[in-house]
XYZ file of C-alpha atoms in Angstrom:
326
model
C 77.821 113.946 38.517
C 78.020 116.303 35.592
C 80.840 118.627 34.481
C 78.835 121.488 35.548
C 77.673 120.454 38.808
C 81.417 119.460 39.612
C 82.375 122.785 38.732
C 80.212 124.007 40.819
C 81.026 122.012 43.649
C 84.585 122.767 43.533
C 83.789 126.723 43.024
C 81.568 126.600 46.110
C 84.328 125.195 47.917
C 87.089 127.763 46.973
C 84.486 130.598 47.809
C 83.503 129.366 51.096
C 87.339 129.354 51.786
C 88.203 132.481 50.263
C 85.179 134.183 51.827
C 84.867 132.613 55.687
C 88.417 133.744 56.799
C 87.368 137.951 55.691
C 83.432 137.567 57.670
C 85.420 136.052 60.482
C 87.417 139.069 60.702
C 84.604 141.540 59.638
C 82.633 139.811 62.910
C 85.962 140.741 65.165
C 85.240 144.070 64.415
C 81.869 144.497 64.413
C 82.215 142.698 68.133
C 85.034 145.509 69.109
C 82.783 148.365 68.376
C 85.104 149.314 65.247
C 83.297 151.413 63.069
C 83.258 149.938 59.410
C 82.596 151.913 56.370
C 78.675 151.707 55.057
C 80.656 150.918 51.238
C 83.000 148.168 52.762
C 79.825 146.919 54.913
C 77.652 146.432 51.584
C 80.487 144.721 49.523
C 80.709 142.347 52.677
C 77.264 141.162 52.938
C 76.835 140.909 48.672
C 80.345 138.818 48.821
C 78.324 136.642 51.475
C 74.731 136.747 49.943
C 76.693 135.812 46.778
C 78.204 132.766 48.382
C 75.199 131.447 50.217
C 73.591 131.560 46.291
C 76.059 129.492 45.100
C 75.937 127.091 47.985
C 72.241 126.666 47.626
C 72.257 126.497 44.062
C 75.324 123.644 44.524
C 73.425 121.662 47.812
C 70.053 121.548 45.774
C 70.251 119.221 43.372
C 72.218 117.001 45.982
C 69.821 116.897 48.718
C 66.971 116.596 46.376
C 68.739 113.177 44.967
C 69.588 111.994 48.215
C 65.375 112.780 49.497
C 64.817 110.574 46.123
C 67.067 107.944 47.172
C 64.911 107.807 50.501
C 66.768 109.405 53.311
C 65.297 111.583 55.411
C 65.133 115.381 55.279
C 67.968 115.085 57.805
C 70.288 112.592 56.311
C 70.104 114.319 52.932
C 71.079 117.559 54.679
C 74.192 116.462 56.210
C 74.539 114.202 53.128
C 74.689 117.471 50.946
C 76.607 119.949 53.527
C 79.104 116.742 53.604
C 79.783 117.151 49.557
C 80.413 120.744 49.538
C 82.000 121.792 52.754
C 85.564 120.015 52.979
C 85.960 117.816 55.749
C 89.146 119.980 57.672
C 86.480 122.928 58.108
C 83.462 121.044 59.082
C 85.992 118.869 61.898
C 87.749 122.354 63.144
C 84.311 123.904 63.464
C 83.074 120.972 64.877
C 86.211 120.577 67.243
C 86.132 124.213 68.960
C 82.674 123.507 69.864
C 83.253 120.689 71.635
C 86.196 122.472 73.287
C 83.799 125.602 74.168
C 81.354 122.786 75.853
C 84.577 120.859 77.838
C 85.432 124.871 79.158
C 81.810 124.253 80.925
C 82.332 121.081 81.959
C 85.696 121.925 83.458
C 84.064 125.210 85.048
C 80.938 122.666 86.984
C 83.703 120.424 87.637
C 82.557 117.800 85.485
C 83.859 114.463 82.795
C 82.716 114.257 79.377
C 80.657 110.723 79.020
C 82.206 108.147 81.156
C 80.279 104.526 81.232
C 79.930 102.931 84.282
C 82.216 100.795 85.291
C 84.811 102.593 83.500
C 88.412 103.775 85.095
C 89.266 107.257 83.281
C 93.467 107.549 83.131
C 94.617 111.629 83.195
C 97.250 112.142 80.451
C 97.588 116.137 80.179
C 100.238 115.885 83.057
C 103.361 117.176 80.581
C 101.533 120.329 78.555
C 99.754 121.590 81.741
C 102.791 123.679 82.626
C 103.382 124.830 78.588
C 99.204 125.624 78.423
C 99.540 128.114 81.708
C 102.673 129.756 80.724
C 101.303 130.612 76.863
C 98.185 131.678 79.122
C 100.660 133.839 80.899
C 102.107 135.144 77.724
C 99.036 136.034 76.241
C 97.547 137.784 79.014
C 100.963 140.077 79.051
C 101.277 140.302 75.159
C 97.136 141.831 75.382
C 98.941 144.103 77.894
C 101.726 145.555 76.458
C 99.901 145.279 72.890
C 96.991 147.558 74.672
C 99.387 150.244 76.083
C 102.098 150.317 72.825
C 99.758 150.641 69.815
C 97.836 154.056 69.502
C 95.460 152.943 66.580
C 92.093 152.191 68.247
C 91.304 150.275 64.915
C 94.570 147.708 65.519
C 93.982 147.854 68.866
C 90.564 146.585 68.911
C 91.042 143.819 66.746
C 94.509 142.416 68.288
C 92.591 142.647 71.423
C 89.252 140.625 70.089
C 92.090 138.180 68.878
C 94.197 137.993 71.624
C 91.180 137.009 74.293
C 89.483 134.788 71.708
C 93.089 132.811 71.634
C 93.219 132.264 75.350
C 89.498 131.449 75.840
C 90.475 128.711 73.045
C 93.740 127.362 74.596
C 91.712 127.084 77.859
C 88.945 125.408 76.104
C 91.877 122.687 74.472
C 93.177 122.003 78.056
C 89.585 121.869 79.199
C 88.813 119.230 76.484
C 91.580 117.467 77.763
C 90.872 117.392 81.122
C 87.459 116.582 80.641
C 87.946 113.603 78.272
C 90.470 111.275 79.905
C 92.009 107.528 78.830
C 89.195 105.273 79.373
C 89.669 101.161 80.029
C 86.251 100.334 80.342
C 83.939 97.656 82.068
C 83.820 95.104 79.464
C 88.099 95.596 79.212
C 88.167 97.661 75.823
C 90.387 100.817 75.740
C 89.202 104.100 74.403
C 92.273 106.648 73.762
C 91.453 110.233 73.442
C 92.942 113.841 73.009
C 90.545 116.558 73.681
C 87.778 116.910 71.134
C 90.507 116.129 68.685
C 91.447 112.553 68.671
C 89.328 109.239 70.017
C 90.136 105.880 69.370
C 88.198 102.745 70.317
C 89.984 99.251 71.342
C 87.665 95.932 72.060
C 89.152 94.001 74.426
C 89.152 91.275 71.980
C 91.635 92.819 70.199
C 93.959 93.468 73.106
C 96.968 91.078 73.374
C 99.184 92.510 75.538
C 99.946 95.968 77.254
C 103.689 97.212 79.259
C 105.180 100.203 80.615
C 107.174 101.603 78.159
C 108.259 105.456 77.965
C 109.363 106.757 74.536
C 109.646 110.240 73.156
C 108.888 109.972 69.623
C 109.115 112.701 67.016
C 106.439 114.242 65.138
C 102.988 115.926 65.849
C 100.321 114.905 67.914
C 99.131 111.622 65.991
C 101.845 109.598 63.856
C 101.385 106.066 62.440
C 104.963 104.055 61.329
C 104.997 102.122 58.538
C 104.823 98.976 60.439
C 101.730 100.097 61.798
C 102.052 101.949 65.386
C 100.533 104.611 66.289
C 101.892 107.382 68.364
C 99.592 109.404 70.747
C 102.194 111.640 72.043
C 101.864 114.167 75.196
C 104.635 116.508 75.691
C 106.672 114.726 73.059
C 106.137 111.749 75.138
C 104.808 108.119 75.575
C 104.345 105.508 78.658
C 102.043 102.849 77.607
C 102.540 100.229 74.865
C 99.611 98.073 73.841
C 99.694 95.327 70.918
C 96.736 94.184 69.487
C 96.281 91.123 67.289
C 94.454 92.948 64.372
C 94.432 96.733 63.346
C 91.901 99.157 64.477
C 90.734 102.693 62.687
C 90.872 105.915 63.289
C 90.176 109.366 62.138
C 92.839 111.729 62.267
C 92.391 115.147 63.287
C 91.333 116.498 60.119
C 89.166 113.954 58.668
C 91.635 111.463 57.802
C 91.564 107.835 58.471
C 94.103 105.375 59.316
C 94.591 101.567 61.201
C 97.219 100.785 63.791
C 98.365 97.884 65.141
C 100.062 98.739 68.029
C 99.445 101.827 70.424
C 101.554 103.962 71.874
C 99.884 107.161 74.174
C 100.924 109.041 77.489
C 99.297 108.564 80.675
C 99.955 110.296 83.881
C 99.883 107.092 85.792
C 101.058 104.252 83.345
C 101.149 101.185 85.521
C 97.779 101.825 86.500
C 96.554 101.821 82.968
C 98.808 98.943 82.074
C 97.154 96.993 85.341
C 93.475 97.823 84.296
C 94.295 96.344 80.800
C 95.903 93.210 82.016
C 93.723 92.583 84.407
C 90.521 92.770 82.226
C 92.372 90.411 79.964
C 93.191 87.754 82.090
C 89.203 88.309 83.818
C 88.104 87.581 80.514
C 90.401 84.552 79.908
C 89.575 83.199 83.216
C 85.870 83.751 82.557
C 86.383 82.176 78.662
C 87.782 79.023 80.317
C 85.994 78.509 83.338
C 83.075 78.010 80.280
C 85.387 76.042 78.575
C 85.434 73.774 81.476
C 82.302 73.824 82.624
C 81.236 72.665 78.622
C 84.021 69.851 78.739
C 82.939 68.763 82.588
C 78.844 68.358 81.995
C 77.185 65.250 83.094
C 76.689 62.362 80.433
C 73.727 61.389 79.741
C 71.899 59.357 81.962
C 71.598 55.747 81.946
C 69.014 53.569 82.642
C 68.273 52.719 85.998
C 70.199 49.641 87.275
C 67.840 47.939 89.805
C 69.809 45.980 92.582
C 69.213 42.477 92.438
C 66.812 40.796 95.243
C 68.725 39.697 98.637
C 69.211 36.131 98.367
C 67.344 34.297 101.279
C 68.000 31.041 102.409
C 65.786 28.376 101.296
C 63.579 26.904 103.735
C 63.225 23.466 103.341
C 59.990 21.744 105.817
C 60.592 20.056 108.689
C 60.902 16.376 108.395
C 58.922 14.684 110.595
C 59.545 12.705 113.558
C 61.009 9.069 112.766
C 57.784 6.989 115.204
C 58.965 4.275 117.190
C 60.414 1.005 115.723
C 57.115 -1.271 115.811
């Protein structure tokens, strides 16, 4: 890539950050009614038509190079939006979708893609409480807020704010709810939080798995140095499972990682710990039954052996009659 077009890259990049944050909050208005000034209106939309220039001028060149490297008008799309949107935006926009669509899911009472054959394990058991009570809060704070401030103008935006904030900490706990633990048919474990987190397990990989409650420090997702990962719930963990070789993962915000061992919360831990084990020794059971059945197949066959003839007694003939002495 050349100076210039690296340049421009990184210039798109610090525009679409500067810029996104003031539409967002020129679209709260707008959406409260709030009367906006025709001058402030027309610096918006050249600050945005500005912006989109630059972006196009930017993803051009890219997606014509990827079309000439043969990928589809798809591919090189996402192949150019990839290279100049950075990768916590696209993965937070993409994240409170998927948290909008697990809100429906929870309203019809439904799971987010769950195999057949699969056992889903609840883990949102310790932050249901917190999740209702900042509910609570919110609800009263858009109260108070509503009756103490006299400026229509604040008042209309803090209110936009304040209901967009609990439809999106229902939409979290939906995501949640709707996307469960998963120890599937074949014995792998798929570990998940929300739209935010999901981690895949063969069962290959999966040597052993215990009961274990911790309460480790940190965020949501934390890797050690030795290589275990911590999936915490409420500042919490019941389930330890080893594997014999790392797995990846993508963090929340785009970045990757590989653990060895995995730590995460479910609401019912010895069930969890009793579909793993018992998928692994299944498929131990099954491995050597083949084992056996390889080491226990019939030889070849041999020739026929015929059974000798039954010996009958030799008949000798009569002998005759000695006649009469003469």
């Amino acid at each position: 890539m050349s100076t210039g077009r690296a340049v421009g890259l990184r210039a798109a990049r610090v525009a679409m950050w500067a810029v996104l944050p003031g539409e967002v909050a020129l679209a709260v208005c707008l959406v409260a009614g709030v009367r906006i000034p025709g001058a402030v209106l027309l610096v918006a939309e050249a600050l945005v038509v500005g912006v989109l220039a630059l972006e196009a001028y930017v993803m051009w060149p890219l997606y014509t190079a990827r079309r000439r490297a043969g990928e589809t008008r798809r591919e090189a799309a996402l192949s150019a939006v990839r290279a100049v949107v950075p990768v916590a935006v696209r993965r937070l926009v993409v994240h409170e979708l998927r948290a909008l669509h697990s809100l429906g899911l929870w309203v019809v009472r439904r799971r987010h893609r769950i195999p057949a054959g699969a056992r889903p394990f609840s883990y949102t058991e310790p932050q249901t409480a917190i999740m209702w009570v900042f509910v609570f809060v919110s609800v009263v704070e858009t109260v108070v807020l509503a009756l103490v401030i006299p400026w229509p103008l604040v008042h209309a935006i803090l209110l936009v704010v304040d209901v967009y904030g609990i439809v999106i900490v229902l939409a979290l706990q939906a995501a949640c709810v709707t996307r469960p633990h998963l120890v599937e048919a074949d014995g792998s474990l798929r570990l998940r939080y929300g739209a935010l987190f999901d981690l895949r397990a063969p069962a290959a990989v999966i040597a052993a798995a215990r009961v274990e409650r911790r309460f480790p420090g940190g965020g949501l997702v934390r890797v050690d140095e030795d290589g275990t990962l911590d999936l915490a719930v409420g500042s919490q963990t019941t389930v330890t499972v080893e594997l014999t070789e790392p797995v990846e993962f993508v963090r929340p915000l785009g970045r990757r990682g590989s653990a060895r061992t995995l730590r995460f919360h479910a609401d019912d831990p010895r069930a969890a710990v009793t579909a793993l084990t018992k998928d692994a020794k299944d498929a131990k059971n099954t491995e050597n039954t083949e084992n056996t059945e390889d080491r226990t197949a019939p030889s070849p066959l041999t020739p026929e052996r015929t059974a000798p003839a039954a010996l009958t007694p030799e008949r000798t003939a009569p002998s005759s009659t000695p006649g009469p002495p003469g």
